[in-house]
Short mmCIF file of C-alpha atoms in Angstrom, two decimals:
data_model
loop_
_atom_site.label_atom_id
_atom_site.label_comp_id
_atom_site.label_asym_id
_atom_site.label_seq_id
_atom_site.Cartn_x
_atom_site.Cartn_y
_atom_site.Cartn_z
CA UNK A 1 -13.46 -13.01 -41.82
CA UNK A 2 -9.79 -11.10 -42.13
CA UNK A 3 -6.96 -12.49 -43.99
CA UNK A 4 -4.78 -12.20 -40.54
CA UNK A 5 -7.25 -14.68 -39.39
CA UNK A 6 -6.39 -17.22 -40.79
CA UNK A 7 -4.06 -19.35 -40.10
CA UNK A 8 -1.93 -17.21 -37.28
CA UNK A 9 -3.21 -18.78 -34.16
CA UNK A 10 -1.26 -18.91 -30.75
CA UNK A 11 0.86 -21.48 -30.06
CA UNK A 12 3.95 -22.14 -27.55
CA UNK A 13 6.13 -20.18 -29.27
CA UNK A 14 4.60 -17.22 -29.69
CA UNK A 15 2.29 -17.12 -26.61
CA UNK A 16 3.34 -17.59 -23.30
CA UNK A 17 1.42 -16.67 -19.58
CA UNK A 18 2.19 -13.49 -18.23
CA UNK A 19 3.61 -14.67 -14.06
CA UNK A 20 5.69 -12.37 -12.29
CA UNK A 21 7.28 -16.16 -11.47
CA UNK A 22 9.22 -15.06 -14.42
CA UNK A 23 11.09 -12.09 -13.28
CA UNK A 24 13.04 -14.58 -10.39
CA UNK A 25 13.78 -16.92 -13.59
CA UNK A 26 15.57 -14.24 -15.32
CA UNK A 27 17.42 -12.83 -12.13
CA UNK A 28 18.77 -15.80 -10.83
CA UNK A 29 19.72 -16.43 -14.84
CA UNK A 30 21.04 -14.07 -15.62
CA UNK A 31 22.57 -12.48 -12.57
CA UNK A 32 23.41 -14.94 -10.01
CA UNK A 33 25.69 -13.72 -7.67
CA UNK A 34 24.16 -10.84 -7.36
CA UNK A 35 22.53 -9.70 -3.76
CA UNK A 36 19.27 -10.31 -3.82
CA UNK A 37 18.44 -10.05 -0.19
CA UNK A 38 19.93 -8.33 2.74
CA UNK A 39 18.46 -9.01 6.35
CA UNK A 40 20.57 -8.63 9.84
CA UNK A 41 23.63 -10.36 8.46
CA UNK A 42 22.31 -12.65 6.09
CA UNK A 43 22.92 -11.77 2.51
CA UNK A 44 21.78 -13.60 0.20
CA UNK A 45 21.88 -13.62 -3.62
CA UNK A 46 19.52 -14.43 -6.24
CA UNK A 47 20.58 -17.91 -7.60
CA UNK A 48 20.43 -19.11 -3.45
CA UNK A 49 16.43 -16.84 -3.11
CA UNK A 50 15.15 -19.00 -7.08
CA UNK A 51 16.18 -22.11 -5.33
CA UNK A 52 14.95 -21.83 -1.85
CA UNK A 53 11.69 -20.55 -3.84
CA UNK A 54 12.16 -23.47 -5.72
CA UNK A 55 12.17 -25.73 -2.49
CA UNK A 56 9.12 -24.01 -0.77
CA UNK A 57 7.36 -24.94 -3.69
CA UNK A 58 8.49 -28.33 -4.40
CA UNK A 59 8.27 -29.18 -0.30
CA UNK A 60 4.33 -27.58 -0.75
CA UNK A 61 3.41 -29.92 -3.22
CA UNK A 62 4.58 -32.77 -1.70
CA UNK A 63 1.66 -31.69 0.89
CA UNK A 64 -0.66 -31.80 -1.46
CA UNK A 65 -1.23 -27.86 -2.17
CA UNK A 66 -1.67 -27.25 -5.67
CA UNK A 67 -3.50 -25.16 -8.02
CA UNK A 68 -5.96 -23.00 -5.98
CA UNK A 69 -5.06 -23.58 -2.67
CA UNK A 70 -4.23 -20.94 0.52
CA UNK A 71 -1.13 -20.17 1.39
CA UNK A 72 -1.41 -17.73 4.71
CA UNK A 73 0.97 -16.18 5.95
CA UNK A 74 1.26 -13.72 9.08
CA UNK A 75 5.77 -12.17 8.84
CA UNK A 76 6.90 -9.10 8.88
CA UNK A 77 8.83 -7.81 6.36
CA UNK A 78 11.73 -10.76 6.25
CA UNK A 79 12.96 -13.24 4.13
CA UNK A 80 10.71 -15.88 3.87
CA UNK A 81 8.03 -12.96 3.10
CA UNK A 82 9.89 -12.42 -0.41
CA UNK A 83 10.32 -16.27 -0.45
CA UNK A 84 6.75 -16.74 0.03
CA UNK A 85 5.63 -14.67 -2.78
CA UNK A 86 7.48 -16.89 -5.30
CA UNK A 87 7.19 -19.90 -4.14
CA UNK A 88 3.25 -20.58 -3.08
CA UNK A 89 2.62 -18.97 -6.62
CA UNK A 90 5.45 -21.66 -8.01
CA UNK A 91 3.01 -24.38 -7.38
CA UNK A 92 -0.38 -22.42 -8.22
CA UNK A 93 -1.08 -21.77 -4.98
CA UNK A 94 -2.80 -18.47 -3.68
CA UNK A 95 -0.50 -16.46 -1.37
CA UNK A 96 -3.18 -14.54 1.63
CA UNK A 97 -0.90 -11.75 3.64
CA UNK A 98 -2.68 -11.53 6.82
CA UNK A 99 -2.28 -8.13 8.65
CA UNK A 100 -0.05 -8.37 11.31
CA UNK A 101 -2.08 -6.01 13.21
CA UNK A 102 -5.38 -7.47 13.42
CA UNK A 103 -6.20 -9.43 16.68
CA UNK A 104 -7.77 -13.29 16.38
CA UNK A 105 -10.67 -12.68 16.02
CA UNK A 106 -10.14 -10.79 12.73
CA UNK A 107 -7.40 -13.65 11.74
CA UNK A 108 -10.10 -16.22 11.97
CA UNK A 109 -12.66 -14.81 9.84
CA UNK A 110 -9.97 -14.79 6.85
CA UNK A 111 -8.53 -17.87 7.57
CA UNK A 112 -11.95 -19.46 6.96
CA UNK A 113 -13.39 -17.88 4.14
CA UNK A 114 -9.68 -17.95 2.55
CA UNK A 115 -10.11 -22.11 3.33
CA UNK A 116 -6.36 -21.31 3.95
CA UNK A 117 -4.54 -25.01 4.17
CA UNK A 118 -1.37 -23.64 5.54
CA UNK A 119 0.04 -21.06 7.25
CA UNK A 120 3.22 -19.68 7.78
CA UNK A 121 3.91 -16.98 11.09
CA UNK A 122 6.59 -15.81 12.95
CA UNK A 123 6.54 -16.01 16.57
CA UNK A 124 5.91 -13.07 17.72
CA UNK A 125 2.31 -13.76 16.26
CA UNK A 126 2.52 -17.58 17.12
CA UNK A 127 -0.25 -16.10 20.07
CA UNK A 128 -2.59 -14.16 17.77
CA UNK A 129 -2.46 -17.44 15.07
CA UNK A 130 -3.12 -19.75 18.24
CA UNK A 131 -5.74 -18.43 19.09
CA UNK A 132 -7.40 -17.44 15.88
CA UNK A 133 -6.63 -21.58 15.13
CA UNK A 134 -8.89 -21.81 18.31
CA UNK A 135 -11.43 -20.37 16.55
CA UNK A 136 -11.36 -21.98 12.68
CA UNK A 137 -13.23 -24.58 11.10
CA UNK A 138 -10.18 -25.14 9.44
CA UNK A 139 -7.18 -26.43 10.37
CA UNK A 140 -4.19 -25.59 8.01
CA UNK A 141 -0.40 -27.22 8.13
CA UNK A 142 1.28 -24.13 10.86
CA UNK A 143 5.20 -23.71 9.88
CA UNK A 144 6.44 -21.59 12.20
CA UNK A 145 9.61 -19.09 10.53
CA UNK A 146 11.99 -18.25 12.86
CA UNK A 147 13.69 -14.62 13.00
CA UNK A 148 17.51 -14.65 13.81
CA UNK A 149 16.55 -10.83 14.45
CA UNK A 150 13.57 -11.02 16.38
CA UNK A 151 14.82 -12.51 20.26
CA UNK A 152 11.05 -10.78 21.47
CA UNK A 153 7.79 -12.98 23.53
CA UNK A 154 6.54 -16.18 21.34
CA UNK A 155 6.33 -20.03 21.06
CA UNK A 156 6.88 -22.29 18.41
CA UNK A 157 3.50 -23.65 17.43
CA UNK A 158 3.53 -25.30 14.68
CA UNK A 159 4.69 -29.12 13.31
CA UNK A 160 7.65 -27.93 11.37
CA UNK A 161 10.11 -24.65 10.87
CA UNK A 162 10.44 -22.97 8.27
CA UNK A 163 13.63 -24.11 7.31
CA UNK A 164 12.92 -27.47 7.98
CA UNK A 165 10.57 -27.79 5.47
CA UNK A 166 12.14 -25.81 2.83
CA UNK A 167 15.25 -28.33 3.39
CA UNK A 168 12.69 -31.27 2.28
CA UNK A 169 12.09 -29.56 -1.12
CA UNK A 170 13.70 -30.40 -4.56
CA UNK A 171 16.66 -27.76 -5.65
CA UNK A 172 15.09 -28.21 -9.31
CA UNK A 173 11.56 -28.71 -8.52
CA UNK A 174 10.30 -28.01 -12.44
CA UNK A 175 7.45 -25.56 -11.36
CA UNK A 176 5.01 -23.80 -14.15
CA UNK A 177 3.46 -21.07 -15.34
CA UNK A 178 -0.42 -21.18 -14.35
CA UNK A 179 -2.20 -22.56 -18.66
CA UNK A 180 -3.93 -19.36 -17.27
CA UNK A 181 -2.35 -15.83 -16.80
CA UNK A 182 -6.18 -14.95 -14.89
CA UNK A 183 -5.35 -16.96 -12.49
CA UNK A 184 -5.64 -15.80 -9.03
CA UNK A 185 -1.93 -15.39 -7.38
CA UNK A 186 -2.69 -13.21 -4.01
CA UNK A 187 -5.60 -12.81 -1.66
CA UNK A 188 -5.96 -9.38 0.34
CA UNK A 189 -8.42 -8.40 2.40
CA UNK A 190 -9.92 -4.79 2.54
CA UNK A 191 -9.41 -3.44 5.80
CA UNK A 192 -13.38 -3.93 7.15
CA UNK A 193 -14.06 -0.66 9.22
CA UNK A 194 -17.27 -2.02 9.05
CA UNK A 195 -18.55 -5.66 8.67
CA UNK A 196 -16.18 -8.54 7.07
CA UNK A 197 -13.75 -7.30 5.12
CA UNK A 198 -13.86 -8.45 1.92
CA UNK A 199 -11.04 -10.68 -0.08
CA UNK A 200 -9.54 -8.71 -3.42
CA UNK A 201 -8.37 -11.64 -5.80
CA UNK A 202 -5.45 -10.88 -7.57
CA UNK A 203 -3.93 -12.90 -10.84
CA UNK A 204 -0.99 -13.25 -12.50
CA UNK A 205 -1.46 -10.82 -15.40
CA UNK A 206 -2.40 -7.74 -12.89
CA UNK A 207 0.47 -8.44 -10.57
CA UNK A 208 2.93 -9.00 -13.85
CA UNK A 209 1.47 -5.71 -15.27
CA UNK A 210 1.89 -3.26 -11.97
CA UNK A 211 5.41 -5.22 -11.42
CA UNK A 212 6.53 -3.84 -14.38
CA UNK A 213 4.12 -0.23 -14.01
CA UNK A 214 6.53 0.31 -10.55
CA UNK A 215 9.74 0.22 -12.94
CA UNK A 216 8.22 3.05 -15.67
CA UNK A 217 6.76 5.12 -13.01
CA UNK A 218 10.34 5.48 -11.14
CA UNK A 219 12.82 5.09 -13.84
CA UNK A 220 13.58 2.23 -11.73
CA UNK A 221 17.62 1.26 -12.72
CA UNK A 222 18.81 -2.37 -12.53
CA UNK A 223 20.45 -2.98 -9.65
CA UNK A 224 18.15 -0.72 -7.74
CA UNK A 225 18.03 -0.37 -4.07
CA UNK A 226 14.58 -1.13 -2.23
CA UNK A 227 14.02 -0.70 1.44
CA UNK A 228 10.82 -2.37 2.43
CA UNK A 229 9.80 0.32 4.82
CA UNK A 230 5.88 -0.46 3.23
CA UNK A 231 4.52 -3.93 5.36
CA UNK A 232 4.64 -6.62 2.79
CA UNK A 233 1.13 -7.81 3.84
CA UNK A 234 -0.45 -4.92 2.16
CA UNK A 235 -0.98 -4.79 -1.49
CA UNK A 236 1.79 -7.34 -1.32
CA UNK A 237 3.39 -4.44 -0.75
CA UNK A 238 2.04 -2.45 -3.69
CA UNK A 239 3.93 -5.67 -5.60
CA UNK A 240 7.03 -4.59 -5.03
CA UNK A 241 9.00 -8.29 -4.25
CA UNK A 242 7.99 -8.79 -7.78
CA UNK A 243 9.20 -5.62 -8.83
CA UNK A 244 12.79 -6.13 -7.96
CA UNK A 245 13.20 -9.23 -8.98
CA UNK A 246 12.50 -7.77 -12.27
CA UNK A 247 14.95 -5.57 -11.90
CA UNK A 248 17.57 -8.06 -9.90
CA UNK A 249 17.97 -5.49 -7.08
CA UNK A 250 18.18 -5.99 -3.37
CA UNK A 251 15.38 -6.10 -1.32
CA UNK A 252 17.16 -4.32 2.18
CA UNK A 253 14.72 -6.48 4.98
CA UNK A 254 13.02 -4.42 7.41
CA UNK A 255 10.94 -6.31 10.48
CA UNK A 256 9.59 -2.71 11.80
CA UNK A 257 9.62 1.01 11.22
CA UNK A 258 12.35 2.50 12.91
CA UNK A 259 13.54 6.05 12.07
CA UNK A 260 17.12 5.75 12.86
CA UNK A 261 17.47 2.07 11.29
CA UNK A 262 15.99 3.44 8.14
CA UNK A 263 18.58 6.62 8.36
CA UNK A 264 21.26 3.94 8.64
CA UNK A 265 20.30 1.29 6.42
CA UNK A 266 19.73 3.89 3.87
CA UNK A 267 23.64 5.50 4.77
CA UNK A 268 24.94 1.27 5.09
CA UNK A 269 23.02 -0.50 1.88
CA UNK A 270 23.27 2.74 -0.48
CA UNK A 271 19.31 2.32 -0.43
CA UNK A 272 17.34 4.32 -3.40
CA UNK A 273 14.18 3.31 -3.23
CA UNK A 274 11.31 3.02 -0.64
CA UNK A 275 7.58 3.69 -0.27
CA UNK A 276 5.98 4.40 2.77
CA UNK A 277 2.61 5.95 4.46
CA UNK A 278 2.49 9.55 5.11
CA UNK A 279 2.81 8.88 8.62
CA UNK A 280 6.22 6.72 7.81
CA UNK A 281 7.35 10.03 5.64
CA UNK A 282 6.42 12.35 9.37
CA UNK A 283 8.41 10.12 11.09
CA UNK A 284 11.74 10.73 8.78
CA UNK A 285 10.73 14.56 8.73
CA UNK A 286 10.61 14.96 12.31
CA UNK A 287 13.62 12.99 13.53
CA UNK A 288 17.11 14.33 14.79
CA UNK A 289 19.32 16.09 12.60
CA UNK A 290 21.92 13.51 13.19
CA UNK A 291 20.15 10.96 12.66
CA UNK A 292 20.22 12.33 8.88
CA UNK A 293 23.62 12.92 8.36
CA UNK A 294 25.81 11.84 5.73
CA UNK A 295 22.89 11.01 3.31
CA UNK A 296 25.31 11.65 0.10
CA UNK A 297 23.04 10.53 -2.56
CA UNK A 298 19.98 10.80 -4.37
CA UNK A 299 17.05 8.81 -2.33
CA UNK A 300 13.63 7.67 -4.30
CA UNK A 301 10.08 7.61 -1.72
CA UNK A 302 6.89 6.64 -2.98
CA UNK A 303 3.78 7.57 -0.71
CA UNK A 304 0.01 7.22 -0.83
CA UNK A 305 -2.67 8.18 0.92
CA UNK A 306 -3.24 11.86 2.17
CA UNK A 307 -1.22 14.39 0.30
CA UNK A 308 2.61 15.53 1.05
CA UNK A 309 1.95 19.33 2.60
CA UNK A 310 4.97 21.33 1.85
CA UNK A 311 6.84 21.24 5.65
CA UNK A 312 6.83 16.93 3.86
CA UNK A 313 8.42 17.89 0.55
CA UNK A 314 10.54 20.69 2.09
CA UNK A 315 12.40 18.08 4.50
CA UNK A 316 12.31 15.41 2.19
CA UNK A 317 14.70 17.32 -0.27
CA UNK A 318 16.72 19.01 2.48
CA UNK A 319 17.41 14.93 3.75
CA UNK A 320 18.28 14.45 -0.56
CA UNK A 321 15.21 12.77 -0.81
CA UNK A 322 12.92 12.58 -3.85
CA UNK A 323 8.96 12.42 -3.12
CA UNK A 324 6.78 11.02 -5.57
CA UNK A 325 3.05 10.93 -5.27
CA UNK A 326 0.71 8.14 -6.08
CA UNK A 327 -2.91 6.64 -5.30
CA UNK A 328 -5.17 3.11 -5.07
CA UNK A 329 -6.72 1.07 -3.44
CA UNK A 330 -6.60 -2.79 -2.48
CA UNK A 331 -8.66 -3.97 -5.43
CA UNK A 332 -6.48 -2.05 -7.91
CA UNK A 333 -3.28 -3.58 -6.41
CA UNK A 334 -1.61 -0.75 -5.12
CA UNK A 335 -0.39 2.08 -6.85
CA UNK A 336 -2.75 2.27 -9.87
CA UNK A 337 -2.70 5.91 -10.83
CA UNK A 338 0.57 8.41 -10.37
CA UNK A 339 1.39 12.04 -10.11
CA UNK A 340 3.95 12.29 -12.75
CA UNK A 341 5.92 15.34 -12.45
CA UNK A 342 7.51 17.62 -14.88
CA UNK A 343 10.83 19.38 -15.22
CA UNK A 344 8.62 22.58 -15.18
CA UNK A 345 7.62 22.34 -11.46
CA UNK A 346 11.17 22.85 -10.18
CA UNK A 347 11.08 26.65 -11.63
CA UNK A 348 7.78 27.39 -8.91
CA UNK A 349 7.45 28.13 -5.40
CA UNK A 350 7.40 25.27 -3.27
CA UNK A 351 3.14 26.09 -2.33
CA UNK A 352 2.84 25.85 -5.92
CA UNK A 353 4.86 22.63 -5.98
CA UNK A 354 2.94 21.20 -2.96
CA UNK A 355 -0.17 21.93 -4.81
CA UNK A 356 0.80 20.17 -7.71
CA UNK A 357 2.53 17.37 -6.19
CA UNK A 358 -0.68 16.24 -3.90
CA UNK A 359 -3.37 15.68 -6.82
CA UNK A 360 -3.67 11.90 -7.70
CA UNK A 361 -2.73 12.88 -10.88
CA UNK A 362 -3.20 9.75 -13.93
CA UNK A 363 -2.66 6.75 -15.22
CA UNK A 364 -0.29 4.11 -14.50
CA UNK A 365 1.44 3.82 -17.62
CA UNK A 366 -0.08 -0.06 -17.79
CA UNK A 367 -3.28 0.90 -16.55
CA UNK A 368 -6.06 1.21 -19.51
CA UNK A 369 -8.64 3.95 -17.60
CA UNK A 370 -8.57 6.39 -14.54
CA UNK A 371 -10.45 8.98 -14.78
CA UNK A 372 -13.57 10.96 -12.80
CA UNK A 373 -17.37 10.66 -13.73
CA UNK A 374 -20.55 11.44 -12.37
CA UNK A 375 -21.74 7.50 -10.61
CA UNK A 376 -24.82 8.12 -11.52
CA UNK A 377 -24.74 8.90 -15.48
CA UNK A 378 -21.90 7.69 -15.50
CA UNK A 379 -20.50 10.64 -18.03
CA UNK A 380 -17.71 12.52 -17.62
CA UNK A 381 -17.02 15.33 -15.49
CA UNK A 382 -15.23 18.47 -17.34
CA UNK A 383 -11.82 20.18 -16.33
CA UNK A 384 -12.50 22.94 -14.33
CA UNK A 385 -11.29 21.69 -11.60
CA UNK A 386 -14.89 21.81 -9.73
CA UNK A 387 -17.41 19.52 -10.42
CA UNK A 388 -16.75 16.66 -8.48
CA UNK A 389 -17.62 12.95 -9.21
CA UNK A 390 -16.21 10.00 -8.10
CA UNK A 391 -12.76 7.81 -9.34
CA UNK A 392 -13.22 4.84 -11.67
CA UNK A 393 -10.26 2.07 -12.82
CA UNK A 394 -10.52 0.13 -15.35
CA UNK A 395 -7.86 -2.63 -17.09
CA UNK A 396 -5.44 -4.96 -16.39
CA UNK A 397 -4.87 -3.22 -12.46
CA UNK A 398 -8.14 -3.69 -11.76
CA UNK A 399 -8.72 -7.01 -9.63
CA UNK A 400 -10.66 -11.03 -10.61
CA UNK A 401 -13.25 -9.76 -8.34
CA UNK A 402 -14.06 -9.87 -4.42
CA UNK A 403 -13.66 -13.61 -3.12
CA UNK A 404 -17.50 -15.80 -2.55
CA UNK A 405 -18.92 -12.36 -3.05
CA UNK A 406 -20.44 -11.91 -6.00
CA UNK A 407 -22.49 -9.07 -5.17
CA UNK A 408 -19.88 -6.84 -4.22
CA UNK A 409 -18.24 -7.95 -6.94
CA UNK A 410 -20.69 -6.89 -9.50
CA UNK A 411 -21.37 -3.17 -7.48
CA UNK A 412 -17.90 -2.96 -7.55
CA UNK A 413 -17.88 -3.19 -11.73
CA UNK A 414 -21.24 -2.05 -12.94
CA UNK A 415 -20.85 0.03 -16.17
CA UNK A 416 -17.69 -1.20 -16.78
CA UNK A 417 -15.81 0.68 -14.77
CA UNK A 418 -14.30 0.03 -10.90
CA UNK A 419 -15.72 2.48 -8.55
CA UNK A 420 -13.31 3.83 -6.51
CA UNK A 421 -15.92 5.67 -3.91
CA UNK A 422 -12.75 8.76 -4.15
CA UNK A 423 -14.94 11.83 -4.95
CA UNK A 424 -13.06 14.27 -6.82
CA UNK A 425 -12.18 16.71 -9.79
CA UNK A 426 -10.71 17.00 -12.97
CA UNK A 427 -8.46 20.34 -13.15
CA UNK A 428 -7.86 21.54 -16.35
CA UNK A 429 -4.58 20.05 -17.19
CA UNK A 430 -6.35 16.65 -17.04
CA UNK A 431 -5.06 15.48 -13.36
CA UNK A 432 -7.17 14.52 -11.04
CA UNK A 433 -7.77 15.02 -7.64
CA UNK A 434 -9.63 13.76 -5.36
CA UNK A 435 -12.03 15.95 -2.81
CA UNK A 436 -12.60 13.08 -0.02
CA UNK A 437 -14.59 9.07 0.40
CA UNK A 438 -18.32 9.48 0.11
CA UNK A 439 -18.18 8.81 3.60
CA UNK A 440 -16.21 11.13 4.74
CA UNK A 441 -17.20 14.06 3.19
CA UNK A 442 -19.75 16.35 5.58
CA UNK A 443 -23.15 18.13 4.54
CA UNK A 444 -23.46 21.36 6.63
CA UNK A 445 -26.30 23.68 6.77
CA UNK A 446 -26.37 21.85 2.85
CA UNK A 447 -23.21 22.80 1.85
CA UNK A 448 -20.45 19.81 1.03
CA UNK A 449 -17.15 20.27 2.85
CA UNK A 450 -14.65 17.87 1.83
CA UNK A 451 -12.00 16.47 4.95
CA UNK A 452 -9.65 16.37 3.12
CA UNK A 453 -9.11 20.04 1.69
CA UNK A 454 -9.47 21.19 5.49
CA UNK A 455 -6.87 18.16 6.10
CA UNK A 456 -4.22 20.27 3.68
CA UNK A 457 -4.88 23.52 5.84
CA UNK A 458 -4.00 22.10 8.81
CA UNK A 459 -0.90 20.57 7.83
CA UNK A 460 0.37 23.46 6.80
CA UNK A 461 0.25 25.12 10.51
CA UNK A 462 4.20 24.25 11.87
CA UNK A 463 3.36 23.10 14.87
CA UNK A 464 1.20 20.23 13.49
CA UNK A 465 2.28 16.32 12.43
CA UNK A 466 -0.82 14.52 11.63
CA UNK A 467 -4.11 16.25 11.04
CA UNK A 468 -7.87 14.41 10.60
CA UNK A 469 -11.00 16.02 9.86
CA UNK A 470 -13.95 13.79 10.60
CA UNK A 471 -18.48 15.20 10.89
CA UNK A 472 -19.43 15.68 14.48
CA UNK A 473 -23.67 16.59 14.82
CA UNK A 474 -24.76 19.27 14.76
CA UNK A 475 -28.39 20.57 16.36
CA UNK A 476 -27.99 23.75 13.60
CA UNK A 477 -26.33 22.42 10.52
CA UNK A 478 -26.54 18.52 11.06
CA UNK A 479 -22.88 18.02 10.85
CA UNK A 480 -20.03 20.35 10.81
CA UNK A 481 -16.74 19.49 10.89
CA UNK A 482 -14.00 18.03 13.59
CA UNK A 483 -10.47 18.11 13.88
CA UNK A 484 -8.03 15.83 15.20
CA UNK A 485 -4.49 16.71 15.49
CA UNK A 486 -1.46 15.18 16.36
CA UNK A 487 1.85 18.05 17.80
CA UNK A 488 5.50 17.50 15.94
CA UNK A 489 7.35 16.09 18.52
CA UNK A 490 8.73 19.81 21.04
CA UNK A 491 6.11 21.73 19.41
CA UNK A 492 3.25 23.07 21.59
CA UNK A 493 -0.36 24.94 19.81
CA UNK A 494 -3.22 25.36 21.67
CA UNK A 495 -6.74 25.15 19.93
CA UNK A 496 -7.79 28.93 19.60
CA UNK A 497 -4.80 28.94 17.89
CA UNK A 498 -5.19 26.49 15.58
CA UNK A 499 -8.67 28.23 15.15
CA UNK A 500 -7.58 31.08 14.49
CA UNK A 501 -5.09 29.96 11.88
CA UNK A 502 -8.18 28.35 10.15
CA UNK A 503 -9.86 31.81 9.97
CA UNK A 504 -6.67 33.41 8.04
CA UNK A 505 -7.13 30.56 5.70
CA UNK A 506 -10.61 28.77 4.89
CA UNK A 507 -14.07 30.21 4.60
CA UNK A 508 -15.86 30.38 7.82
CA UNK A 509 -18.97 26.94 6.66
CA UNK A 510 -16.01 25.22 6.31
CA UNK A 511 -13.82 26.39 9.38
CA UNK A 512 -13.58 23.75 12.39
CA UNK A 513 -16.12 24.27 15.03
CA UNK A 514 -14.05 21.40 17.28
CA UNK A 515 -10.42 20.73 17.92
CA UNK A 516 -8.72 17.90 19.86
CA UNK A 517 -4.64 17.07 20.49
CA UNK A 518 -3.95 13.53 20.54
CA UNK A 519 -1.91 10.21 19.29
CA UNK A 520 -4.48 9.90 15.87
CA UNK A 521 -5.92 6.44 15.61
CA UNK A 522 -3.82 4.71 12.70
CA UNK A 523 -4.23 1.21 10.80
CA UNK A 524 -0.62 -0.92 10.43
CA UNK A 525 -0.46 0.96 6.89
CA UNK A 526 -0.18 4.41 8.70
CA UNK A 527 -3.75 5.23 7.30
CA UNK A 528 -6.17 7.01 9.83
CA UNK A 529 -8.66 5.02 11.27
CA UNK A 530 -11.37 7.89 10.83
CA UNK A 531 -14.69 5.20 11.50
CA UNK A 532 -12.90 5.22 14.78
CA UNK A 533 -12.43 9.21 15.43
CA UNK A 534 -15.97 9.55 14.61
CA UNK A 535 -16.78 7.61 17.56
CA UNK A 536 -14.10 10.22 19.80
CA UNK A 537 -16.04 13.22 17.64
CA UNK A 538 -19.66 12.20 18.80
CA UNK A 539 -18.15 11.41 22.69
CA UNK A 540 -15.80 13.88 23.38
CA UNK A 541 -16.81 16.51 26.81
CA UNK A 542 -16.66 20.23 26.37
CA UNK A 543 -14.00 19.96 28.45
CA UNK A 544 -11.64 18.72 25.58
CA UNK A 545 -12.60 21.46 22.95
CA UNK A 546 -12.75 24.18 22.23
CA UNK A 547 -15.41 25.58 19.73
CA UNK A 548 -14.70 28.48 16.79
CA UNK A 549 -17.14 31.03 18.35
CA UNK A 550 -17.07 32.82 15.28
#
């Protein structure tokens, strides 16, 4: 026994459970009059936000909601969704934010699988929830949320309205942090492109630490003004509800993504930070110039998913937006690695800067491990930028596991690391660069082709707005690349022009053999649905494609 083990134990004075609810407590105590939430004509300060969250928690407790109970939320980016991120865990309950783009069957599965006791529902999604509840075993308490900025179709389907429910609660509700920071705080479902989605469980400790990591990676200042262009249902908004509370910042709500509205809010509210999928960044870059005019302050944007192409980086810089590229998955609280930039990068050509910024980078400050290993031997790959392995994570920013799915949890954590399923290399400077998802690698004539590499080339074409490449069955080669291309508004290009461009930049075996034009199917978070494109690739008729005969 060490001399430091005797009588130096944890106690209530020197050890307190980590929970992101503390950030709200502090913001309300230190900056009570500072604006916390802006939505339409609403401007709500941190004191009132804290009070409302305590009322929500108290009202839930009055309805026998407590530790380990699931409270689902089918809400857009409105104040009630932000309040739920604090009020629900205040009673020890688990917040399940539902993807508002999903159909009734998917929602019904999630409500049943998560055993929801309560569901908060915005009127816009009342039809989906009503249809879902007709299919579920559980029959939760339904609370209608009326957003004054919404005047579209919908109906009241609950037994009480949100404001009335909150009003029932005690404004001085004495919430307590969880006894164990390992307790669940949130439940998020994966996309479920094949089979039923898996329920990813977050704990208080991970939510607390990732919220802080967001601050550290962005050097986010006190009272930052954050625009909600990223869905709050997606990985709990990458943990930013808690991040903004920790900085006593301002949450600018955005019910739906609209380029003109985003630029108007950036100017009017002096937005300093926002997150968004590549499709959102593309939308802003390609918006009319008059919408972009008048932004005279620095704006920081964070994007994940596909790597930002040169045109996006250049377009963002012209607007005055500084882009940061992150990487992660639902299982690691959203962003868990970052392409940390260096001052020297500012002095290189745009094409080289784009290459450097396209990488998935290095681990988040508070994530213990992020590396590329041989998935069979679990040995590190050399830092040569050539040897492909799988990306692995380890640390406090990894999920508890998959709800009611011990087998999948054990497989995900086999070998003491979280298996991402993404294939990558490590470059000589130690930065990770994804080559592909294991399921997206195209194997043509025994050669591995990275769909991401092909997409990066396509994105450099001046007419291309969105691009995706998938495998298409080929009698001779087994598989060949098939490119799906969405053009910029007003731009034109033929399949022959796209193929000619690829001939200039790609080895022969890597080039797409087919090009298909049209809008690409995307998830609600802007990710391209490659499983749908694979179906289209096998079904396309000859007149719709142009084959590369070279």
